[in-house]
Amino acid sequence: MPEAISLTQFLIEEQRARQHLPADLRLLIEVVARACKRISIAVGKGALGGVLGDAGTGNVQGEAQKKLDVLSNEILLQANAWGGHLAACASEEMEDPQPIPDVYPKGNYLLLFDPLDGSSNIDVNISVGTIFSVLHCPDDVTHPAAEHFLQPGTAQVAAGYAVYGPSTVLVLTLGHGTHVFTLDRELGSFILTTRNVRIPADTKEFAINMSNRRHWDAPVQRYIDELLAGRDGPRGKDYNMRWVASMVADVHRILTRGGVFLYPWDRKEPDKPGKLRLMYEANPMAFIVEEAGGAATTGRERILDLVPTALHQRVPVFLGSKNEVDVATRYHLDADEAR
Ligand SMILES: O=P(O)(O)OC[C@H]1O[C@](O)(COP(=O)(O)O)[C@@H](O)[C@@H]1O
Ligand SMILES: [Mg+2]
Ligand SMILES: [Mg+2]
């Protein structure tokens, strides 16, 4: 049995091996991992813990908050408040960034998170998760505001997600590959279970909310119809479909066995560029997927190259096995050219 390497050991190794991991970034990741452990315990309690159901409040997205959305947000804020590694946090559940109180030492990083991803699945005991992204705080800024978070995805120094499912996993990239850790509940530690995970370039599995089909744009309808046509169609092979409706779970399946995930723009809400949020869903997932050999676009542009304009902006998302993302993206660019 190979030696069990804990997250802390792995980060120390990275620090020694690559000198690209400053001590305060290592500390930040360990603090976020500890917060995810606490959220995993709360999620695991389900109805027994009184954490199911609506919180009775709304968020900046105009969505009704679940109790676990609010609780997970609080757990992440508390865990990161005093650490000395952060300058400010921003969250899906908060309109404005939360600066670190002046009583605590300020750090060099900005942390963005989706505290509970897959909220519609909380009450029905389907996997949910947490997504996070780390940026540098601009040097001369002591009180970061939303504008200081608006950095392209290529500026991320770390990104990760946790899935609270049958087991709790933490997936992490620091820009040198993507690595998977599994929570050993007895030890209470995240243990490295896959180093340098790779997404196969080709796949036979796609993930999209099919109920939106009538609202999709022509390139998406063309792409999905060709997959559904199977081996008798232009793609010449049969495809299977999966949709968990928790981005963390759908992306984790893709990291594990390949696949393509799509949440395109649709006419249901034409003024919204997409459903998913750039800063704390699309950017961290794009960094993780690209570091695992996959691709991530808006259907037209590489997600990580986008220059953000707002903290809670939404984008269309196409990510996963590179060759499928390339086809879906080409269909959009072809359609644009043909216009
Ligand atoms: O309900 P739909 O349209 O299938 O959307 C599901 C998508 O919405 C999300 O739940 C949005 O994230 P939140 O739960 O964090 O708001 C994604 O996890 C998921 O991919
Ligand atoms: Mg989410
Ligand atoms: Mg959420």
Short mmCIF file of C-alpha atoms and ligand atoms in Angstrom, two decimals:
data_model
loop_
_atom_site.label_atom_id
_atom_site.label_comp_id
_atom_site.label_asym_id
_atom_site.label_seq_id
_atom_site.Cartn_x
_atom_site.Cartn_y
_atom_site.Cartn_z
CA MET A 1 0.00 0.00 0.00
CA PRO A 2 1.63 3.31 -1.08
CA GLU A 3 2.23 5.76 1.78
CA ALA A 4 -0.81 7.92 2.55
CA ILE A 5 0.13 11.53 1.77
CA SER A 6 -1.98 14.12 3.57
CA LEU A 7 -2.91 17.49 2.06
CA THR A 8 -0.44 19.21 4.43
CA GLN A 9 2.41 16.89 3.40
CA PHE A 10 1.52 17.36 -0.28
CA LEU A 11 1.58 21.17 0.09
CA ILE A 12 4.92 21.07 1.94
CA GLU A 13 6.31 18.87 -0.86
CA GLU A 14 5.04 21.37 -3.46
CA GLN A 15 6.60 24.21 -1.48
CA ARG A 16 9.97 22.42 -1.37
CA ALA A 17 9.84 21.03 -4.91
CA ARG A 18 8.69 24.11 -6.73
CA GLN A 19 9.25 27.11 -4.47
CA HIS A 20 6.09 28.53 -6.05
CA LEU A 21 3.96 28.01 -2.98
CA PRO A 22 4.44 30.78 -0.40
CA ALA A 23 3.75 29.76 3.22
CA ASP A 24 0.71 32.04 3.48
CA LEU A 25 -0.89 30.47 0.37
CA ARG A 26 -0.30 27.02 1.86
CA LEU A 27 -1.94 28.21 5.08
CA LEU A 28 -4.90 29.63 3.14
CA ILE A 29 -5.53 26.30 1.37
CA GLU A 30 -5.34 24.40 4.64
CA VAL A 31 -7.83 26.82 6.23
CA VAL A 32 -10.26 26.41 3.29
CA ALA A 33 -9.85 22.60 3.46
CA ARG A 34 -10.66 22.67 7.19
CA ALA A 35 -13.77 24.75 6.49
CA CYS A 36 -14.83 22.20 3.86
CA LYS A 37 -14.46 19.44 6.48
CA ARG A 38 -16.84 21.37 8.76
CA ILE A 39 -19.32 21.89 5.92
CA SER A 40 -19.08 18.17 5.07
CA ILE A 41 -20.05 17.33 8.66
CA ALA A 42 -23.02 19.72 8.55
CA VAL A 43 -24.19 18.36 5.17
CA GLY A 44 -23.77 14.79 6.46
CA LYS A 45 -26.17 15.45 9.33
CA GLY A 46 -29.00 16.25 6.90
CA ALA A 47 -32.44 16.42 8.54
CA LEU A 48 -30.92 15.39 11.90
CA GLY A 49 -28.85 18.57 11.94
CA GLY A 50 -31.75 20.85 11.10
CA VAL A 51 -29.82 22.16 8.09
CA LEU A 52 -32.29 21.29 5.35
CA GLY A 53 -34.80 23.66 3.82
CA ASP A 54 -34.99 27.36 3.04
CA ALA A 55 -33.34 30.05 5.14
CA GLY A 56 -36.20 32.44 4.39
CA THR A 57 -33.73 34.98 2.93
CA GLY A 58 -32.66 35.91 -0.64
CA ASN A 59 -29.22 36.59 -2.13
CA VAL A 60 -27.73 39.04 -4.64
CA GLN A 61 -28.55 36.52 -7.41
CA GLY A 62 -32.24 36.92 -6.67
CA GLU A 63 -32.35 33.31 -5.43
CA ALA A 64 -33.96 32.01 -2.24
CA GLN A 65 -31.14 30.96 0.06
CA LYS A 66 -31.04 27.51 1.60
CA LYS A 67 -30.04 27.16 5.26
CA LEU A 68 -26.88 25.37 4.07
CA ASP A 69 -26.02 28.23 1.69
CA VAL A 70 -26.00 30.59 4.68
CA LEU A 71 -24.28 28.17 7.10
CA SER A 72 -21.53 27.24 4.60
CA ASN A 73 -20.91 30.92 3.89
CA GLU A 74 -20.54 31.64 7.61
CA ILE A 75 -18.19 28.68 8.13
CA LEU A 76 -15.89 29.90 5.33
CA LEU A 77 -15.96 33.52 6.55
CA GLN A 78 -15.21 32.58 10.15
CA ALA A 79 -12.42 30.17 9.20
CA ASN A 80 -10.71 32.80 7.06
CA ALA A 81 -11.26 35.90 9.22
CA TRP A 82 -8.28 35.75 11.55
CA GLY A 83 -5.69 33.82 9.51
CA GLY A 84 -3.41 36.62 8.35
CA HIS A 85 -3.31 35.24 4.80
CA LEU A 86 -6.24 37.12 3.32
CA ALA A 87 -7.13 40.70 2.50
CA ALA A 88 -10.79 40.03 1.67
CA CYS A 89 -13.36 37.39 0.64
CA ALA A 90 -16.13 37.45 -1.91
CA SER A 91 -18.99 34.98 -2.09
CA GLU A 92 -21.96 33.99 -4.22
CA GLU A 93 -24.06 34.66 -1.11
CA MET A 94 -22.82 38.23 -0.45
CA GLU A 95 -23.40 41.30 -2.63
CA ASP A 96 -20.10 42.95 -1.68
CA PRO A 97 -16.68 41.60 -0.72
CA GLN A 98 -16.02 41.12 2.99
CA PRO A 99 -12.75 42.78 4.06
CA ILE A 100 -10.75 41.14 6.86
CA PRO A 101 -11.48 43.12 10.06
CA ASP A 102 -8.74 45.67 10.83
CA VAL A 103 -8.06 43.95 14.17
CA TYR A 104 -6.58 41.01 12.27
CA PRO A 105 -3.34 41.00 10.26
CA LYS A 106 -4.00 41.51 6.52
CA GLY A 107 -2.73 38.98 3.99
CA ASN A 108 -1.79 39.03 0.32
CA TYR A 109 -4.67 37.09 -1.14
CA LEU A 110 -8.28 37.50 -2.24
CA LEU A 111 -10.56 34.47 -1.82
CA LEU A 112 -13.75 33.92 -3.84
CA PHE A 113 -16.15 31.07 -3.15
CA ASP A 114 -19.44 29.45 -3.95
CA PRO A 115 -20.02 28.15 -0.42
CA LEU A 116 -22.63 25.59 -1.39
CA ASP A 117 -22.88 24.50 -5.02
CA GLY A 118 -25.87 22.46 -6.16
CA SER A 119 -28.32 24.07 -3.73
CA SER A 120 -31.35 22.58 -5.51
CA ASN A 121 -30.08 19.13 -4.47
CA ILE A 122 -29.59 19.79 -0.74
CA ASP A 123 -33.03 18.63 0.42
CA VAL A 124 -33.00 15.50 -1.72
CA ASN A 125 -29.67 14.10 -0.48
CA ILE A 126 -27.78 14.41 -3.79
CA SER A 127 -24.11 15.45 -3.84
CA VAL A 128 -23.39 19.15 -3.33
CA GLY A 129 -20.11 20.99 -2.88
CA THR A 130 -18.01 24.12 -2.39
CA ILE A 131 -15.96 25.91 -5.09
CA PHE A 132 -13.12 28.39 -4.44
CA SER A 133 -10.65 30.58 -6.31
CA VAL A 134 -7.59 32.49 -5.02
CA LEU A 135 -6.14 35.71 -6.49
CA HIS A 136 -3.38 38.07 -5.42
CA CYS A 137 -4.50 41.27 -3.72
CA PRO A 138 -2.94 44.23 -5.61
CA ASP A 139 0.09 45.41 -3.57
CA ASP A 140 -1.00 48.98 -2.81
CA VAL A 141 -4.53 48.04 -1.75
CA THR A 142 -5.29 47.87 2.00
CA HIS A 143 -9.09 47.79 1.78
CA PRO A 144 -9.98 45.69 -1.28
CA ALA A 145 -13.25 46.44 -3.05
CA ALA A 146 -15.09 44.52 -5.78
CA GLU A 147 -12.93 46.09 -8.54
CA HIS A 148 -9.78 44.50 -7.08
CA PHE A 149 -11.29 41.04 -7.58
CA LEU A 150 -11.97 41.65 -11.29
CA GLN A 151 -8.85 39.81 -12.52
CA PRO A 152 -8.90 37.32 -15.43
CA GLY A 153 -8.95 33.61 -14.60
CA THR A 154 -5.33 33.34 -15.75
CA ALA A 155 -4.39 35.38 -12.64
CA GLN A 156 -5.65 32.66 -10.26
CA VAL A 157 -2.90 31.26 -8.02
CA ALA A 158 -5.05 28.38 -6.77
CA ALA A 159 -8.51 26.92 -7.28
CA GLY A 160 -10.44 23.95 -5.96
CA TYR A 161 -13.72 22.35 -5.13
CA ALA A 162 -15.05 19.92 -2.56
CA VAL A 163 -17.80 17.38 -3.24
CA TYR A 164 -19.92 16.25 -0.29
CA GLY A 165 -21.11 12.91 -1.61
CA PRO A 166 -20.80 9.28 -0.50
CA SER A 167 -17.22 10.31 0.26
CA THR A 168 -15.94 13.85 0.62
CA VAL A 169 -13.29 14.79 -1.92
CA LEU A 170 -11.21 17.92 -2.36
CA VAL A 171 -9.82 18.74 -5.81
CA LEU A 172 -7.03 21.30 -6.02
CA THR A 173 -4.77 23.03 -8.54
CA LEU A 174 -1.91 25.40 -7.84
CA GLY A 175 -1.08 25.67 -11.55
CA HIS A 176 1.01 22.48 -11.63
CA GLY A 177 -1.54 19.80 -12.42
CA THR A 178 -4.83 18.94 -10.71
CA HIS A 179 -4.86 16.63 -7.71
CA VAL A 180 -7.62 14.76 -5.86
CA PHE A 181 -7.77 14.22 -2.09
CA THR A 182 -10.30 12.09 -0.20
CA LEU A 183 -11.35 12.87 3.39
CA ASP A 184 -10.36 10.07 5.77
CA ARG A 185 -13.11 10.55 8.34
CA GLU A 186 -11.23 8.57 11.02
CA LEU A 187 -8.04 10.58 10.65
CA GLY A 188 -9.95 13.76 9.89
CA SER A 189 -7.43 14.47 7.08
CA PHE A 190 -7.62 14.86 3.34
CA ILE A 191 -5.42 12.13 1.81
CA LEU A 192 -3.99 12.31 -1.73
CA THR A 193 -5.82 9.71 -3.85
CA THR A 194 -5.01 10.89 -7.41
CA ARG A 195 -1.97 12.97 -8.33
CA ASN A 196 -2.08 14.77 -11.69
CA VAL A 197 -5.52 13.59 -12.81
CA ARG A 198 -6.00 13.68 -16.63
CA ILE A 199 -9.23 14.22 -18.57
CA PRO A 200 -9.36 12.08 -21.75
CA ALA A 201 -9.53 14.25 -24.91
CA ASP A 202 -12.43 12.22 -26.30
CA THR A 203 -15.62 11.07 -24.57
CA LYS A 204 -19.05 9.48 -25.14
CA GLU A 205 -20.76 11.32 -22.28
CA PHE A 206 -22.37 14.76 -22.20
CA ALA A 207 -24.05 16.76 -19.44
CA ILE A 208 -26.63 19.50 -20.08
CA ASN A 209 -30.08 20.40 -18.72
CA MET A 210 -32.06 19.03 -21.68
CA SER A 211 -35.30 20.64 -20.50
CA ASN A 212 -33.93 23.94 -21.82
CA ARG A 213 -33.51 22.63 -25.38
CA ARG A 214 -36.25 24.77 -26.98
CA HIS A 215 -34.54 27.90 -25.60
CA TRP A 216 -31.02 27.12 -26.91
CA ASP A 217 -29.25 28.95 -29.73
CA ALA A 218 -28.77 27.12 -33.07
CA PRO A 219 -25.10 26.05 -32.50
CA VAL A 220 -26.03 24.32 -29.22
CA GLN A 221 -29.08 22.66 -30.77
CA ARG A 222 -26.90 21.43 -33.64
CA TYR A 223 -24.18 20.14 -31.31
CA ILE A 224 -26.56 18.29 -28.97
CA ASP A 225 -28.75 16.92 -31.79
CA GLU A 226 -25.67 15.41 -33.41
CA LEU A 227 -24.73 13.71 -30.13
CA LEU A 228 -28.28 12.38 -29.80
CA ALA A 229 -28.15 11.08 -33.41
CA GLY A 230 -25.47 8.68 -32.22
CA ARG A 231 -23.57 6.27 -34.52
CA ASP A 232 -25.99 6.86 -37.44
CA GLY A 233 -25.38 10.60 -37.19
CA PRO A 234 -22.48 12.90 -38.26
CA ARG A 235 -20.47 12.11 -35.09
CA GLY A 236 -20.57 8.34 -35.86
CA LYS A 237 -20.75 7.11 -32.24
CA ASP A 238 -23.36 6.73 -29.49
CA TYR A 239 -23.30 9.20 -26.59
CA ASN A 240 -24.76 8.81 -23.10
CA MET A 241 -26.18 11.64 -20.97
CA ARG A 242 -25.83 12.54 -17.31
CA TRP A 243 -27.08 15.65 -15.40
CA VAL A 244 -26.75 15.86 -11.61
CA ALA A 245 -27.55 19.61 -11.48
CA SER A 246 -24.66 20.11 -9.05
CA MET A 247 -21.79 21.56 -11.11
CA VAL A 248 -19.23 20.11 -8.66
CA ALA A 249 -20.59 16.58 -9.13
CA ASP A 250 -20.90 16.86 -12.93
CA VAL A 251 -17.35 18.27 -13.20
CA HIS A 252 -15.95 15.65 -10.81
CA ARG A 253 -17.41 12.88 -13.00
CA ILE A 254 -15.69 14.49 -15.99
CA LEU A 255 -12.38 14.71 -14.12
CA THR A 256 -12.75 11.03 -13.20
CA ARG A 257 -13.81 9.49 -16.55
CA GLY A 258 -14.11 12.29 -19.13
CA GLY A 259 -17.16 14.00 -20.54
CA VAL A 260 -18.40 17.41 -21.63
CA PHE A 261 -20.46 19.82 -19.49
CA LEU A 262 -22.56 22.58 -21.05
CA TYR A 263 -24.56 25.38 -19.48
CA PRO A 264 -25.15 27.66 -22.51
CA TRP A 265 -26.96 30.97 -22.88
CA ASP A 266 -30.68 30.42 -23.54
CA ARG A 267 -33.73 32.47 -24.46
CA LYS A 268 -35.48 31.69 -21.15
CA GLU A 269 -33.65 34.71 -19.67
CA PRO A 270 -32.10 36.35 -22.74
CA ASP A 271 -30.55 39.23 -20.80
CA LYS A 272 -28.44 36.82 -18.76
CA PRO A 273 -25.30 35.64 -20.61
CA GLY A 274 -25.66 32.27 -18.81
CA LYS A 275 -26.63 30.74 -15.46
CA LEU A 276 -23.21 30.08 -13.92
CA ARG A 277 -21.05 32.77 -12.33
CA LEU A 278 -17.63 33.61 -13.78
CA MET A 279 -15.67 34.49 -10.63
CA TYR A 280 -16.50 31.59 -8.32
CA GLU A 281 -17.85 28.85 -10.60
CA ALA A 282 -16.56 29.13 -14.20
CA ASN A 283 -13.02 30.49 -13.53
CA PRO A 284 -12.00 28.02 -10.80
CA MET A 285 -13.51 25.07 -12.73
CA ALA A 286 -11.80 26.19 -15.96
CA PHE A 287 -8.40 26.37 -14.18
CA ILE A 288 -8.92 22.88 -12.66
CA VAL A 289 -10.08 21.38 -15.97
CA GLU A 290 -7.30 22.96 -18.07
CA GLU A 291 -4.66 21.80 -15.57
CA ALA A 292 -6.09 18.27 -16.07
CA GLY A 293 -5.69 18.50 -19.87
CA GLY A 294 -9.28 19.56 -20.67
CA ALA A 295 -10.66 22.77 -22.17
CA ALA A 296 -13.16 25.45 -21.02
CA THR A 297 -14.82 28.09 -23.24
CA THR A 298 -17.89 30.31 -23.33
CA GLY A 299 -18.70 28.68 -26.69
CA ARG A 300 -16.61 31.40 -28.29
CA GLU A 301 -13.72 32.43 -25.97
CA ARG A 302 -11.38 30.70 -23.50
CA ILE A 303 -13.00 31.33 -20.10
CA LEU A 304 -9.67 32.03 -18.35
CA ASP A 305 -8.92 34.90 -20.80
CA LEU A 306 -12.13 36.78 -20.01
CA VAL A 307 -11.62 40.19 -18.38
CA PRO A 308 -14.31 40.32 -15.65
CA THR A 309 -16.60 43.35 -15.46
CA ALA A 310 -18.67 42.50 -12.38
CA LEU A 311 -18.25 40.35 -9.26
CA HIS A 312 -21.39 38.30 -9.88
CA GLN A 313 -21.38 38.25 -13.70
CA ARG A 314 -22.65 35.14 -15.45
CA VAL A 315 -21.16 33.38 -18.47
CA PRO A 316 -22.03 30.45 -20.74
CA VAL A 317 -19.89 27.40 -19.88
CA PHE A 318 -18.60 24.60 -22.10
CA LEU A 319 -15.94 22.47 -20.40
CA GLY A 320 -14.39 19.02 -20.23
CA SER A 321 -12.85 16.66 -22.81
CA LYS A 322 -10.89 18.90 -25.15
CA ASN A 323 -12.03 17.51 -28.50
CA GLU A 324 -15.71 17.86 -27.60
CA VAL A 325 -15.31 21.41 -26.29
CA ASP A 326 -13.46 22.22 -29.54
CA VAL A 327 -16.37 20.92 -31.66
CA ALA A 328 -19.01 22.80 -29.64
CA THR A 329 -16.91 26.00 -29.85
CA ARG A 330 -16.30 25.59 -33.60
CA TYR A 331 -20.06 25.32 -34.20
CA HIS A 332 -20.52 28.74 -32.52
CA LEU A 333 -17.70 30.37 -34.49
CA ASP A 334 -18.98 28.82 -37.76
CA ALA A 335 -22.45 30.20 -37.06
CA ASP A 336 -21.00 33.66 -36.30
CA GLU A 337 -19.05 33.61 -39.58
CA ALA A 338 -22.12 32.49 -41.55
CA ARG A 339 -24.17 35.45 -40.21
O1 LIG B 1 -31.26 23.65 -12.12
P1 LIG B 1 -30.43 23.63 -13.35
O2 LIG B 1 -30.90 24.58 -14.40
O3 LIG B 1 -30.26 22.28 -13.89
O4 LIG B 1 -29.00 24.21 -12.94
C1 LIG B 1 -28.09 23.45 -12.23
C2 LIG B 1 -26.85 24.29 -12.05
O5 LIG B 1 -27.12 25.33 -11.12
C3 LIG B 1 -26.23 25.24 -9.99
O6 LIG B 1 -26.88 24.58 -8.96
C4 LIG B 1 -25.91 26.67 -9.60
O7 LIG B 1 -25.10 26.73 -8.48
P2 LIG B 1 -25.64 27.09 -7.00
O8 LIG B 1 -26.36 25.92 -6.50
O9 LIG B 1 -24.37 27.37 -6.28
O10 LIG B 1 -26.49 28.31 -7.12
C5 LIG B 1 -25.05 24.44 -10.50
O11 LIG B 1 -24.39 23.71 -9.49
C6 LIG B 1 -25.69 23.49 -11.48
O12 LIG B 1 -24.81 23.08 -12.50
MG MG B 2 -22.88 27.07 -7.73
MG MG B 3 -24.02 28.14 -4.41
#
